[in-house]
Coordinates of C-alpha atoms and ligand atoms in Angstrom, one line a residue:
M1 CA 0.0 0.0 0.0
T2 CA 1.4 3.4 -1.0
T3 CA -0.3 6.3 0.6
I4 CA 0.2 9.8 -0.7
H5 CA -1.1 13.2 0.6
L6 CA -2.9 15.6 -1.9
P7 CA -4.3 19.0 -1.2
G8 CA -8.1 19.0 -0.8
L9 CA -9.5 19.1 -4.3
V10 CA -11.8 21.8 -5.7
D11 CA -14.7 20.7 -7.9
A12 CA -15.7 23.9 -9.7
H13 CA -19.0 22.6 -11.2
V14 CA -21.6 20.9 -9.1
H15 CA -25.3 21.0 -9.0
L16 CA -26.3 20.5 -5.3
R17 CA -30.0 21.1 -6.2
E18 CA -31.0 23.2 -3.2
P19 CA -33.5 24.8 -3.1
G20 CA -36.2 23.2 -5.1
Y21 CA -34.9 19.7 -6.0
E22 CA -33.9 18.3 -2.6
H23 CA -35.3 14.8 -3.6
K24 CA -32.2 14.7 -6.0
E25 CA -29.6 16.2 -3.6
D26 CA -29.1 18.9 -0.9
F27 CA -26.0 20.7 0.6
G28 CA -25.7 17.9 3.1
S29 CA -25.7 14.9 0.8
G30 CA -23.9 16.6 -2.0
T31 CA -21.0 17.8 0.1
A32 CA -20.8 14.4 1.8
A33 CA -20.3 12.8 -1.6
A34 CA -17.6 15.5 -2.3
L35 CA -15.7 14.4 0.9
A36 CA -15.9 10.8 -0.1
G37 CA -14.3 11.9 -3.4
G38 CA -11.4 13.9 -1.8
V39 CA -13.1 17.1 -2.7
T40 CA -13.1 19.8 0.1
M41 CA -14.5 22.7 -1.9
V42 CA -17.3 22.8 -4.4
L43 CA -18.8 25.6 -6.6
D44 CA -22.5 25.3 -6.9
M45 CA -24.5 26.0 -10.1
P46 CA -27.6 28.5 -10.1
N47 CA -30.1 26.3 -12.0
T48 CA -32.0 25.5 -8.9
Q49 CA -35.7 26.3 -8.3
P50 CA -35.9 29.2 -8.0
P51 CA -32.8 30.0 -10.0
T52 CA -30.1 32.0 -8.2
A53 CA -30.8 35.1 -10.2
T54 CA -31.3 37.9 -7.6
A55 CA -29.5 39.2 -4.5
D56 CA -32.2 37.7 -2.1
L57 CA -32.0 34.4 -3.6
L58 CA -28.2 34.2 -3.4
L59 CA -28.4 35.1 0.3
D60 CA -31.2 32.5 0.9
K61 CA -29.0 29.9 -0.8
A62 CA -25.9 30.9 1.2
R63 CA -28.0 30.3 4.5
L64 CA -29.2 26.8 3.3
A65 CA -25.6 25.8 2.5
A66 CA -24.2 27.2 5.8
A67 CA -26.7 25.1 7.8
K68 CA -25.8 21.8 6.0
A69 CA -22.6 21.8 4.1
V70 CA -19.7 19.5 5.3
C71 CA -17.2 20.9 2.8
D72 CA -16.6 24.5 1.7
V73 CA -19.1 25.9 -0.9
G74 CA -19.0 28.7 -3.4
L75 CA -22.2 29.8 -5.1
F76 CA -22.7 31.0 -8.7
V77 CA -25.3 33.6 -9.6
G78 CA -27.1 33.0 -12.9
A79 CA -28.2 35.1 -15.8
T80 CA -31.9 34.8 -16.7
N81 CA -34.1 36.2 -19.4
T82 CA -36.5 37.6 -16.9
H83 CA -34.4 39.1 -14.0
A84 CA -31.7 40.5 -16.2
D85 CA -28.8 41.5 -14.0
A86 CA -30.6 41.5 -10.7
Y87 CA -27.7 39.6 -9.2
L88 CA -25.3 42.5 -9.5
P89 CA -25.6 43.7 -5.9
V90 CA -24.3 40.4 -4.6
A91 CA -21.8 39.7 -7.5
Q92 CA -19.0 39.9 -4.8
R93 CA -20.6 37.2 -2.8
A94 CA -20.8 34.8 -5.7
C95 CA -17.9 32.8 -7.1
G96 CA -18.8 33.9 -10.6
L97 CA -21.7 34.5 -13.1
K98 CA -23.0 31.4 -14.9
V99 CA -24.5 32.0 -18.3
Y100 CA -26.3 29.3 -20.3
V101 CA -26.6 29.7 -24.0
S102 CA -27.1 26.1 -24.9
D103 CA -30.1 23.9 -23.9
T104 CA -29.9 21.8 -20.7
F105 CA -31.8 21.0 -17.5
G106 CA -33.6 24.0 -16.1
S107 CA -34.9 27.1 -17.7
L108 CA -31.8 29.4 -17.8
R109 CA -30.9 29.6 -21.4
I110 CA -30.4 33.2 -22.7
D111 CA -32.1 33.9 -26.0
T112 CA -30.9 37.2 -27.3
L113 CA -27.6 38.9 -28.2
E114 CA -29.0 42.1 -26.6
L115 CA -29.1 40.4 -23.2
M116 CA -25.6 39.0 -23.7
H117 CA -24.3 42.5 -24.3
R118 CA -25.9 43.6 -21.1
F119 CA -24.5 40.8 -19.0
F120 CA -20.9 41.3 -20.3
R121 CA -21.2 45.1 -20.2
S122 CA -22.5 45.3 -16.7
W123 CA -20.0 42.6 -15.4
A124 CA -17.1 44.6 -17.0
E125 CA -18.3 47.9 -15.5
L126 CA -18.5 46.3 -12.0
A127 CA -15.1 44.9 -12.5
G128 CA -13.9 48.4 -13.3
E129 CA -15.1 49.4 -9.8
V130 CA -14.2 46.4 -7.7
G131 CA -11.7 44.5 -9.7
Y132 CA -11.5 40.7 -10.4
R133 CA -10.8 38.4 -7.6
M134 CA -9.1 36.1 -10.0
D135 CA -6.1 38.5 -10.2
G136 CA -5.3 37.5 -6.6
H137 CA -7.2 40.2 -4.9
A138 CA -9.3 38.9 -1.9
H139 CA -12.2 41.0 -3.1
G140 CA -13.8 41.7 -6.4
I141 CA -15.7 39.4 -8.7
G142 CA -14.9 36.1 -10.6
P143 CA -15.2 35.3 -14.2
I144 CA -18.3 34.7 -16.4
A145 CA -18.7 30.9 -16.8
V146 CA -20.5 29.8 -19.9
H147 CA -22.3 26.7 -21.0
A148 CA -21.7 27.3 -24.7
E149 CA -21.7 24.4 -27.1
E150 CA -21.0 24.4 -30.8
L151 CA -21.7 27.7 -32.6
M152 CA -22.4 29.4 -29.3
L153 CA -18.7 29.1 -28.2
P154 CA -17.4 31.6 -30.7
V155 CA -20.2 34.0 -29.7
C156 CA -19.0 33.9 -26.1
L157 CA -15.2 34.1 -27.0
S158 CA -16.0 37.1 -29.0
L159 CA -17.9 38.9 -26.2
S160 CA -15.1 38.0 -23.7
H161 CA -12.7 39.6 -26.1
L162 CA -14.7 42.6 -26.9
Y163 CA -15.6 43.4 -23.3
S164 CA -12.2 42.1 -21.8
V165 CA -14.2 39.9 -19.4
P166 CA -12.5 36.7 -18.2
L167 CA -14.4 33.8 -19.6
H168 CA -14.5 30.3 -18.3
V169 CA -16.0 27.6 -20.6
V170 CA -17.5 24.8 -18.7
H171 CA -17.5 21.1 -19.8
V172 CA -15.8 21.4 -23.2
S173 CA -16.3 18.1 -25.0
R174 CA -15.7 18.3 -28.7
R175 CA -12.5 18.5 -30.8
S176 CA -13.8 21.7 -32.7
E177 CA -14.3 23.4 -29.2
I178 CA -11.0 22.6 -27.6
E179 CA -9.1 23.5 -30.8
L180 CA -11.0 26.8 -31.0
I181 CA -10.1 27.6 -27.3
R182 CA -6.5 26.8 -28.2
R183 CA -6.5 29.5 -30.9
A184 CA -8.3 32.0 -28.7
K185 CA -5.8 31.5 -26.0
Q186 CA -3.0 32.1 -28.7
R187 CA -4.7 35.4 -29.6
D188 CA -4.8 36.4 -25.9
V189 CA -8.6 36.1 -25.4
P190 CA -8.9 35.9 -21.6
V191 CA -10.4 32.4 -21.7
T192 CA -10.0 29.3 -19.5
C193 CA -11.8 26.0 -19.8
E194 CA -12.8 22.8 -17.9
V195 CA -13.4 19.2 -19.0
T196 CA -15.4 16.6 -17.1
P197 CA -14.4 13.0 -16.2
H198 CA -17.3 11.6 -18.1
H199 CA -16.2 13.3 -21.4
L200 CA -12.6 12.0 -20.8
F201 CA -13.6 8.4 -19.8
L202 CA -16.9 7.7 -21.7
S203 CA -17.9 8.2 -25.4
T204 CA -20.9 7.5 -27.6
D205 CA -19.5 3.9 -27.7
D206 CA -20.8 3.5 -24.1
L207 CA -24.4 4.8 -24.9
G208 CA -25.8 1.3 -25.8
R209 CA -24.8 0.0 -22.3
L210 CA -25.8 3.2 -20.3
G211 CA -28.9 4.4 -22.0
A212 CA -30.4 7.4 -20.3
L213 CA -27.7 7.0 -17.5
G214 CA -25.3 8.2 -20.2
D215 CA -27.3 11.2 -21.1
M216 CA -26.0 14.6 -20.2
R217 CA -25.3 18.0 -21.7
P218 CA -23.0 18.3 -23.6
R219 CA -23.9 14.8 -24.8
L220 CA -21.2 12.1 -24.7
A221 CA -19.0 12.6 -27.8
S222 CA -17.2 10.4 -30.4
A223 CA -14.0 8.5 -29.6
D224 CA -12.2 11.1 -31.8
D225 CA -13.5 14.0 -29.7
V226 CA -12.4 12.2 -26.5
A227 CA -8.9 11.7 -28.1
A228 CA -8.8 15.4 -28.8
L229 CA -9.5 16.3 -25.2
W230 CA -6.5 14.1 -24.2
E231 CA -4.3 15.4 -27.0
N232 CA -5.0 19.0 -26.0
L233 CA -4.7 18.6 -22.2
D234 CA -2.3 21.5 -22.1
V235 CA -5.3 23.8 -23.1
V236 CA -7.5 22.3 -20.3
D237 CA -7.2 24.5 -17.2
V238 CA -9.6 22.6 -14.9
F239 CA -11.1 19.1 -14.4
A240 CA -14.6 19.5 -12.8
T241 CA -17.4 17.0 -12.7
D242 CA -20.6 18.7 -13.6
H243 CA -22.1 16.6 -10.8
A244 CA -25.8 16.7 -11.9
P245 CA -27.8 14.2 -10.0
H246 CA -31.3 13.0 -11.1
T247 CA -33.1 10.0 -9.4
L248 CA -33.0 6.7 -11.2
D249 CA -36.9 6.9 -11.5
E250 CA -36.4 10.2 -13.4
K251 CA -33.7 8.8 -15.6
Q252 CA -35.8 5.8 -16.4
S253 CA -38.9 7.9 -17.2
V254 CA -40.2 8.6 -20.6
A255 CA -38.5 12.2 -20.8
P256 CA -35.3 11.6 -18.7
P257 CA -33.6 14.9 -17.6
P258 CA -29.9 15.2 -18.7
G259 CA -27.1 15.0 -16.1
V260 CA -25.1 12.4 -14.2
P261 CA -23.6 12.5 -10.7
G262 CA -19.7 12.7 -10.5
V263 CA -18.2 14.5 -7.5
Q264 CA -17.3 11.3 -5.7
T265 CA -15.8 9.4 -8.7
M266 CA -13.5 12.0 -10.3
L267 CA -10.4 11.4 -8.2
P268 CA -10.4 7.6 -8.5
L269 CA -10.9 7.9 -12.3
L270 CA -8.1 10.5 -12.6
L271 CA -5.8 8.3 -10.4
T272 CA -6.6 5.3 -12.6
A273 CA -5.3 7.4 -15.5
V274 CA -2.1 8.2 -13.6
H275 CA -1.6 4.5 -13.1
A276 CA -2.1 3.9 -16.9
G277 CA 0.5 6.6 -17.6
R278 CA -2.0 9.0 -19.2
L279 CA -1.6 11.6 -16.5
T280 CA 0.7 12.5 -13.6
V281 CA -0.4 13.5 -10.0
D282 CA 0.9 17.0 -10.7
D283 CA -1.5 17.2 -13.7
I284 CA -4.4 16.4 -11.2
V285 CA -3.3 18.9 -8.5
L286 CA -2.8 21.6 -11.1
R287 CA -6.2 21.2 -12.6
C288 CA -8.2 20.4 -9.5
V289 CA -6.6 22.7 -7.0
H290 CA -4.2 25.4 -8.3
Q291 CA -6.0 26.5 -11.5
P292 CA -9.6 26.6 -9.9
R293 CA -8.1 28.7 -7.1
R294 CA -6.4 31.0 -9.6
I295 CA -9.4 31.3 -12.0
Y296 CA -12.0 31.9 -9.2
G297 CA -9.7 33.5 -6.6
L298 CA -10.6 30.9 -4.1
P299 CA -9.0 30.9 -0.7
A300 CA -6.5 28.2 0.3
Q301 CA -7.7 25.8 3.0
P302 CA -5.2 25.6 5.8
A303 CA -4.4 22.2 7.5
T304 CA -6.4 20.4 4.9
H305 CA -5.3 17.3 2.9
V306 CA -6.5 14.0 1.3
E307 CA -4.9 10.7 1.9
V308 CA -5.1 8.3 -1.0
D309 CA -4.0 4.7 -1.3
V310 CA -2.7 4.9 -4.9
D311 CA -2.5 1.0 -5.2
A312 CA -5.9 0.1 -3.9
R313 CA -8.1 -1.5 -6.6
D314 CA -11.8 -1.1 -6.4
V315 CA -14.9 -1.7 -8.5
L316 CA -17.1 1.4 -8.5
R317 CA -20.6 0.5 -7.2
N318 CA -23.8 2.3 -6.8
E319 CA -24.0 1.3 -3.2
Q320 CA -20.8 3.3 -2.3
M321 CA -22.2 6.5 -3.6
K322 CA -23.1 9.2 -1.0
T323 CA -25.1 11.3 -3.5
R324 CA -28.9 11.1 -2.6
V325 CA -29.6 9.5 -6.0
G326 CA -27.3 6.5 -5.3
W327 CA -26.0 5.7 -8.7
T328 CA -23.0 6.5 -10.9
P329 CA -22.6 6.0 -14.7
F330 CA -19.2 4.5 -13.8
A331 CA -20.7 1.5 -11.9
G332 CA -18.8 -1.6 -12.6
M333 CA -15.5 0.2 -13.6
E334 CA -12.4 -0.9 -12.1
V335 CA -10.3 2.0 -10.6
I336 CA -7.0 2.1 -9.0
G337 CA -6.7 4.6 -6.2
K338 CA -8.9 5.1 -3.1
V339 CA -9.6 8.1 -0.8
V340 CA -8.7 6.7 2.7
R341 CA -9.0 9.9 4.9
V342 CA -9.8 13.5 4.5
V343 CA -8.7 16.2 6.9
L344 CA -10.3 19.7 6.6
R345 CA -8.9 22.5 8.8
G346 CA -7.3 20.0 11.1
Q347 CA -10.4 17.8 11.6
V348 CA -10.7 14.3 10.2
V349 CA -13.9 14.7 8.1
Y350 CA -13.8 11.4 6.3
E351 CA -12.4 8.0 7.1
G352 CA -13.3 4.4 6.6
D353 CA -16.0 5.3 4.1
Q354 CA -17.8 7.4 6.7
V355 CA -18.4 11.1 6.7
L356 CA -17.4 12.4 10.1
A357 CA -17.9 16.1 9.7
A358 CA -20.9 17.8 11.5
A359 CA -23.6 19.5 9.3
G360 CA -22.7 23.1 8.8
S361 CA -19.0 22.6 9.4
G362 CA -18.3 23.6 5.8
R363 CA -17.9 27.3 5.0
V364 CA -19.7 29.3 2.4
L365 CA -17.1 31.4 0.5
F366 CA -17.1 35.2 0.1
Q367 CA -20.1 35.9 2.5
E368 CA -18.2 38.3 4.8
G369 CA -18.5 42.0 4.0
Ligands
NCD1 C1 -27.1 19.8 -15.6 C2 -28.3 19.6 -14.6 O1 -28.8 18.6 -14.5 O2 -28.4 20.6 -13.8 N1 -27.3 18.8 -16.6 C3 -26.4 18.3 -17.5 O3 -26.7 17.5 -18.4 N2 -25.2 18.7 -17.5 C4 -27.1 21.1 -16.2 C5 -25.9 21.6 -17.0 O4 -24.9 21.6 -16.4 O5 -26.0 21.7 -18.2
ZN2 ZN1 -23.6 21.8 -15.0

């Protein structure tokens, strides 16, 4: 047995479903799943019910998270067609602004270029006053994170360039997209991007086996797209899961919602790739700790680490999953590398497959002031 210590991981893209969809997940169950996956900080998306589109709704959500979370939580505000930029008064209490321009679960897709101008313009104006936290300042605002697939990607790159607003492209999944982001970076567009484990380790070849359990947005891609993500890893700033739980009943219904859980399985999958010689441990720490911290201006977590047995073999099973929905699209997959213990701010919060942290011991980021 070889045990290594890693810093606590950041998962910069999770859907913890509270408020409104607590039958899928809440801040307690979702952050418990995070600790079991060696993740000590998560950034939570705004497509809840109601969506996190106004100042009051962000503050309400912060209270819910503070009461239940067992790891640290940052909260996104979300752009909507109806509330415009009503989130602006609390922009500094959010980790960033999420804008959906492609279809997915929830109702947050922005429909007009006019609104897109407004979101980028008002974000740039506010940054002119308070600065970007991502530059290393403790205060200020984070980037605009976009769900922008296919032809929507160049629209967002262009707005980022024209307004000089840092853009983070979530869950990049296609060769055309990663190659475009490479070119944009070469031309000094202020863009960063993330890739999910499911787009690295699954492809359309798995769809027959998985059915609706393999349906998410962006959809699983071809083997060539998957190869392109691996070939262009130097362009990939962040690994993040897009942990998007839906119940098995919902996934087996006539109109299954897109999305799959993932926060607990990211580290074992990435460590298995290390074992196979496709990644190094440093590649993981860069993309799951240092880069998310830099991009979102996240605080370091003192006296925090994850102990991993890098030789332990395990077969991922639904029963191990701490997410309320109790399943994983990776069930049956053999992994090498197991989270043994997690220490957060000097406290053992996970050990022997058990979450030991008290509800509410996780902190909600950026709420002071
Ligand atoms: C996400 C969800 O269920 O909230 N679904 C998904 O397929 N990824 C929404 C999203 O991140 O697009
Ligand atoms: Zn998502």
